[in-house]
Amino acid sequence: MSTAVEVTGFVLCVAAWLLSGMALANDYWKVSSFSGSVITSARQYENLWHSCAESSTGITNCRDFESMLSLSAYMQACRALMIISMILGLIGVIASIMGLKCTKISSSADDTKAKMATTSGAIYILSGLCVLTAVSWYASRVVQDFNNPFPLTARPVHRYEFGAGLYMGWGAAGLSMVGGAFLCCSFRRTMKGSANGGYYDKRSQGQVYRAAAASEASKAFV
């Protein structure tokens, strides 16, 4: 297993974890669309935590979603998935640092470090799946509301499109799963170590046999 592949996977996973945090804090998960709208002087945008309105003069007013019970089920699920993803990412960072071949933290046994690196890779893949599920679920609701089949009077005042936060989440999910797959390649180290068994120097074999032959020759001479 190449150390460069492990380090590359680690860097990708850390970048994905940071990008997930940025996506979670980003205000623009969905932004108001001006398609078919006469009023373009104001813009609205939302994320998982609050809704904001920005006027043409640059004044922004935000309203937090105060009661969690008043939120729809998909919003609560997206919040939970993103928070779980951040926790898993933190655990993965710690485990991957301890499992890299180029670090001297924790056990120095190559087999143990390979198992830790593989475990961290699996954690990162799970973290990426959580982000991907949350972002895609939120995006599907945005599309559903945008393509509301009911008459115009039954639609919300504003229709929304994808915001930067969703694209950041998709990018973070992709990086996390790719980096996790690189770290999971450390499993080959454990398989190689189990197949080869302990280390045995071939040169020592010749020395043992030569010593035994010399001993037998001395006995015959006596």
Tab-separated table of C-alpha atoms in Angstrom:
chain	number	residue	atom	x	y	z
A	1	MET	CA	0.000	0.000	0.000
A	2	SER	CA	1.533	3.322	-1.034
A	3	THR	CA	1.831	5.941	1.670
A	4	ALA	CA	1.017	8.598	-0.927
A	5	VAL	CA	-2.424	7.063	-1.514
A	6	GLU	CA	-3.165	7.088	2.214
A	7	VAL	CA	-2.040	10.691	2.607
A	8	THR	CA	-4.083	11.729	-0.439
A	9	GLY	CA	-7.156	10.044	1.005
A	10	PHE	CA	-6.574	11.724	4.360
A	11	VAL	CA	-6.265	15.174	2.772
A	12	LEU	CA	-9.438	14.633	0.728
A	13	CYS	CA	-11.359	13.489	3.797
A	14	VAL	CA	-10.262	16.435	5.924
A	15	ALA	CA	-11.162	18.825	3.097
A	16	ALA	CA	-14.555	17.132	2.798
A	17	TRP	CA	-15.167	17.450	6.531
A	18	LEU	CA	-14.339	21.167	6.487
A	19	LEU	CA	-16.472	21.702	3.394
A	20	SER	CA	-19.386	19.920	5.084
A	21	GLY	CA	-19.124	22.329	8.004
A	22	MET	CA	-19.099	25.272	5.612
A	23	ALA	CA	-22.147	23.894	3.811
A	24	LEU	CA	-23.988	23.400	7.094
A	25	ALA	CA	-23.345	27.018	8.094
A	26	ASN	CA	-24.021	28.461	4.636
A	27	ASP	CA	-27.124	30.663	4.386
A	28	TYR	CA	-27.895	29.875	0.759
A	29	TRP	CA	-29.384	26.395	0.626
A	30	LYS	CA	-32.174	27.755	-1.519
A	31	VAL	CA	-32.583	31.213	-3.035
A	32	SER	CA	-35.643	32.874	-4.490
A	33	SER	CA	-36.064	32.555	-8.233
A	34	PHE	CA	-36.940	35.499	-10.444
A	35	SER	CA	-38.249	33.214	-13.180
A	36	GLY	CA	-41.707	34.449	-14.136
A	37	SER	CA	-41.715	36.991	-11.314
A	38	VAL	CA	-42.421	40.671	-11.750
A	39	ILE	CA	-40.929	41.693	-8.401
A	40	THR	CA	-37.137	41.457	-8.535
A	41	SER	CA	-36.181	44.100	-5.985
A	42	ALA	CA	-36.092	41.686	-3.036
A	43	ARG	CA	-34.391	38.345	-2.590
A	44	GLN	CA	-35.130	35.603	-0.113
A	45	TYR	CA	-32.954	32.678	0.879
A	46	GLU	CA	-33.054	29.913	3.459
A	47	ASN	CA	-30.956	27.206	5.028
A	48	LEU	CA	-31.613	24.620	7.725
A	49	TRP	CA	-31.656	27.187	10.514
A	50	HIS	CA	-33.275	30.416	9.354
A	51	SER	CA	-34.962	32.318	6.552
A	52	CYS	CA	-33.676	35.686	5.329
A	53	ALA	CA	-34.922	38.491	3.110
A	54	GLU	CA	-32.601	40.991	1.446
A	55	SER	CA	-33.908	44.231	-0.023
A	56	SER	CA	-32.512	46.114	-2.982
A	57	THR	CA	-30.836	48.549	-0.583
A	58	GLY	CA	-28.772	45.737	0.946
A	59	ILE	CA	-30.696	45.497	4.220
A	60	THR	CA	-31.099	41.888	5.369
A	61	ASN	CA	-33.593	40.593	7.896
A	62	CYS	CA	-33.400	37.000	9.124
A	63	ARG	CA	-35.858	34.943	11.125
A	64	ASP	CA	-34.704	31.810	12.918
A	65	PHE	CA	-36.772	28.653	12.902
A	66	GLU	CA	-37.450	28.820	16.624
A	67	SER	CA	-39.571	25.726	17.201
A	68	MET	CA	-38.224	22.418	15.947
A	69	LEU	CA	-41.697	20.889	16.257
A	70	SER	CA	-43.047	23.359	13.718
A	71	LEU	CA	-40.528	22.239	11.091
A	72	SER	CA	-41.383	19.647	8.499
A	73	ALA	CA	-40.013	16.132	8.886
A	74	TYR	CA	-37.511	16.459	6.048
A	75	MET	CA	-35.971	19.589	7.603
A	76	GLN	CA	-35.467	17.826	10.918
A	77	ALA	CA	-33.994	14.801	9.148
A	78	CYS	CA	-31.593	16.963	7.121
A	79	ARG	CA	-30.415	18.697	10.275
A	80	ALA	CA	-29.824	15.391	12.017
A	81	LEU	CA	-27.961	13.894	9.054
A	82	MET	CA	-25.651	16.887	8.718
A	83	ILE	CA	-24.831	16.912	12.437
A	84	ILE	CA	-24.199	13.150	12.406
A	85	SER	CA	-21.931	13.651	9.410
A	86	MET	CA	-19.870	16.260	11.261
A	87	ILE	CA	-19.494	13.989	14.302
A	88	LEU	CA	-18.463	11.046	12.132
A	89	GLY	CA	-15.991	13.263	10.311
A	90	LEU	CA	-14.339	14.273	13.583
A	91	ILE	CA	-14.033	10.629	14.632
A	92	GLY	CA	-12.633	9.804	11.202
A	93	VAL	CA	-9.990	12.537	11.457
A	94	ILE	CA	-8.729	11.171	14.773
A	95	ALA	CA	-8.755	7.556	13.594
A	96	SER	CA	-7.046	8.324	10.286
A	97	ILE	CA	-4.240	10.304	11.947
A	98	MET	CA	-3.551	7.351	14.222
A	99	GLY	CA	-3.724	4.896	11.321
A	100	LEU	CA	-1.447	6.555	8.767
A	101	LYS	CA	1.863	4.826	8.072
A	102	CYS	CA	3.749	8.115	8.192
A	103	THR	CA	2.672	8.933	11.769
A	104	LYS	CA	4.109	7.608	15.029
A	105	ILE	CA	0.926	8.001	17.064
A	106	SER	CA	-0.662	5.003	18.843
A	107	SER	CA	0.526	1.490	17.987
A	108	SER	CA	3.586	1.130	15.797
A	109	ALA	CA	2.444	-2.247	14.458
A	110	ASP	CA	1.739	-1.956	10.748
A	111	ASP	CA	-1.207	-4.342	10.915
A	112	THR	CA	-2.921	-2.349	13.681
A	113	LYS	CA	-2.394	0.971	11.918
A	114	ALA	CA	-3.769	-0.485	8.687
A	115	LYS	CA	-6.935	-1.586	10.465
A	116	MET	CA	-7.387	1.872	11.965
A	117	ALA	CA	-6.897	3.533	8.576
A	118	THR	CA	-9.426	1.163	7.012
A	119	THR	CA	-11.919	1.897	9.786
A	120	SER	CA	-11.497	5.636	9.312
A	121	GLY	CA	-12.103	5.207	5.582
A	122	ALA	CA	-15.376	3.398	6.258
A	123	ILE	CA	-16.396	6.166	8.671
A	124	TYR	CA	-15.698	8.821	6.036
A	125	ILE	CA	-17.751	6.954	3.449
A	126	LEU	CA	-20.656	6.793	5.902
A	127	SER	CA	-20.222	10.493	6.641
A	128	GLY	CA	-20.314	11.294	2.932
A	129	LEU	CA	-23.488	9.259	2.509
A	130	CYS	CA	-25.134	11.239	5.321
A	131	VAL	CA	-24.264	14.535	3.634
A	132	LEU	CA	-25.375	13.246	0.240
A	133	THR	CA	-28.714	12.081	1.634
A	134	ALA	CA	-29.391	15.360	3.440
A	135	VAL	CA	-28.467	17.611	0.525
A	136	SER	CA	-30.256	15.520	-2.108
A	137	TRP	CA	-33.396	15.260	0.020
A	138	TYR	CA	-33.454	19.024	0.527
A	139	ALA	CA	-32.856	19.606	-3.192
A	140	SER	CA	-35.694	17.263	-4.139
A	141	ARG	CA	-38.100	19.320	-2.037
A	142	VAL	CA	-36.884	22.516	-3.695
A	143	VAL	CA	-37.564	20.998	-7.118
A	144	GLN	CA	-40.940	19.720	-5.969
A	145	ASP	CA	-42.006	23.152	-4.716
A	146	PHE	CA	-40.664	24.873	-7.838
A	147	ASN	CA	-42.642	22.575	-10.135
A	148	ASN	CA	-45.823	22.830	-8.121
A	149	PRO	CA	-48.605	21.586	-10.435
A	150	PHE	CA	-51.296	23.650	-8.725
A	151	PRO	CA	-52.499	26.985	-10.104
A	152	LEU	CA	-50.395	30.066	-9.527
A	153	THR	CA	-52.658	31.331	-6.734
A	154	ALA	CA	-51.985	28.168	-4.721
A	155	ARG	CA	-48.224	28.493	-4.975
A	156	PRO	CA	-46.033	30.163	-2.353
A	157	VAL	CA	-45.209	33.815	-2.862
A	158	HIS	CA	-41.649	32.911	-3.832
A	159	ARG	CA	-40.272	29.990	-5.771
A	160	TYR	CA	-36.789	28.827	-4.905
A	161	GLU	CA	-33.783	27.451	-6.747
A	162	PHE	CA	-30.645	25.654	-5.594
A	163	GLY	CA	-28.248	27.704	-3.514
A	164	ALA	CA	-24.495	27.506	-3.016
A	165	GLY	CA	-24.892	25.458	0.156
A	166	LEU	CA	-26.305	22.503	-1.770
A	167	TYR	CA	-23.428	22.465	-4.250
A	168	MET	CA	-20.942	22.644	-1.399
A	169	GLY	CA	-22.674	19.691	0.233
A	170	TRP	CA	-22.541	17.614	-2.944
A	171	GLY	CA	-18.857	18.411	-3.345
A	172	ALA	CA	-18.160	17.471	0.273
A	173	ALA	CA	-20.008	14.171	-0.107
A	174	GLY	CA	-18.010	13.264	-3.206
A	175	LEU	CA	-14.661	14.141	-1.632
A	176	SER	CA	-15.518	12.241	1.540
A	177	MET	CA	-16.435	9.043	-0.272
A	178	VAL	CA	-13.434	9.168	-2.624
A	179	GLY	CA	-11.034	9.884	0.232
A	180	GLY	CA	-12.629	7.156	2.332
A	181	ALA	CA	-12.176	4.688	-0.510
A	182	PHE	CA	-8.464	5.567	-0.673
A	183	LEU	CA	-8.095	4.950	3.049
A	184	CYS	CA	-9.977	1.667	2.790
A	185	CYS	CA	-7.236	0.466	0.455
A	186	SER	CA	-5.165	0.046	3.628
A	187	PHE	CA	-7.038	-3.226	4.051
A	188	ARG	CA	-4.544	-4.706	1.597
A	189	ARG	CA	-1.822	-4.227	4.172
A	190	THR	CA	-3.651	-6.412	6.672
A	191	MET	CA	-4.316	-9.088	4.045
A	192	LYS	CA	-0.685	-9.053	2.901
A	193	GLY	CA	0.583	-9.346	6.456
A	194	SER	CA	-1.728	-12.279	7.214
A	195	ALA	CA	-0.755	-14.116	4.029
A	196	ASN	CA	2.978	-13.693	4.476
A	197	GLY	CA	3.062	-14.404	8.198
A	198	GLY	CA	6.138	-13.384	10.169
A	199	TYR	CA	9.241	-12.034	8.550
A	200	TYR	CA	12.030	-14.530	7.881
A	201	ASP	CA	15.343	-13.646	6.315
A	202	LYS	CA	16.365	-16.107	3.626
A	203	ARG	CA	20.042	-15.493	4.348
A	204	SER	CA	19.637	-16.904	7.863
A	205	GLN	CA	18.439	-20.206	6.375
A	206	GLY	CA	21.752	-20.788	4.619
A	207	GLN	CA	23.690	-19.863	7.738
A	208	VAL	CA	21.778	-22.381	9.865
A	209	TYR	CA	22.312	-25.211	7.396
A	210	ARG	CA	26.000	-24.436	6.972
A	211	ALA	CA	26.495	-24.399	10.720
A	212	ALA	CA	24.730	-27.735	11.046
A	213	ALA	CA	26.835	-29.247	8.253
A	214	ALA	CA	30.042	-28.058	9.891
A	215	SER	CA	28.979	-29.588	13.206
A	216	GLU	CA	28.290	-32.974	11.599
A	217	ALA	CA	31.669	-32.916	9.829
A	218	SER	CA	33.524	-32.253	13.086
A	219	LYS	CA	31.773	-35.163	14.775
A	220	ALA	CA	32.707	-37.525	11.917
A	221	PHE	CA	36.360	-36.463	12.147
A	222	VAL	CA	36.474	-37.239	15.857
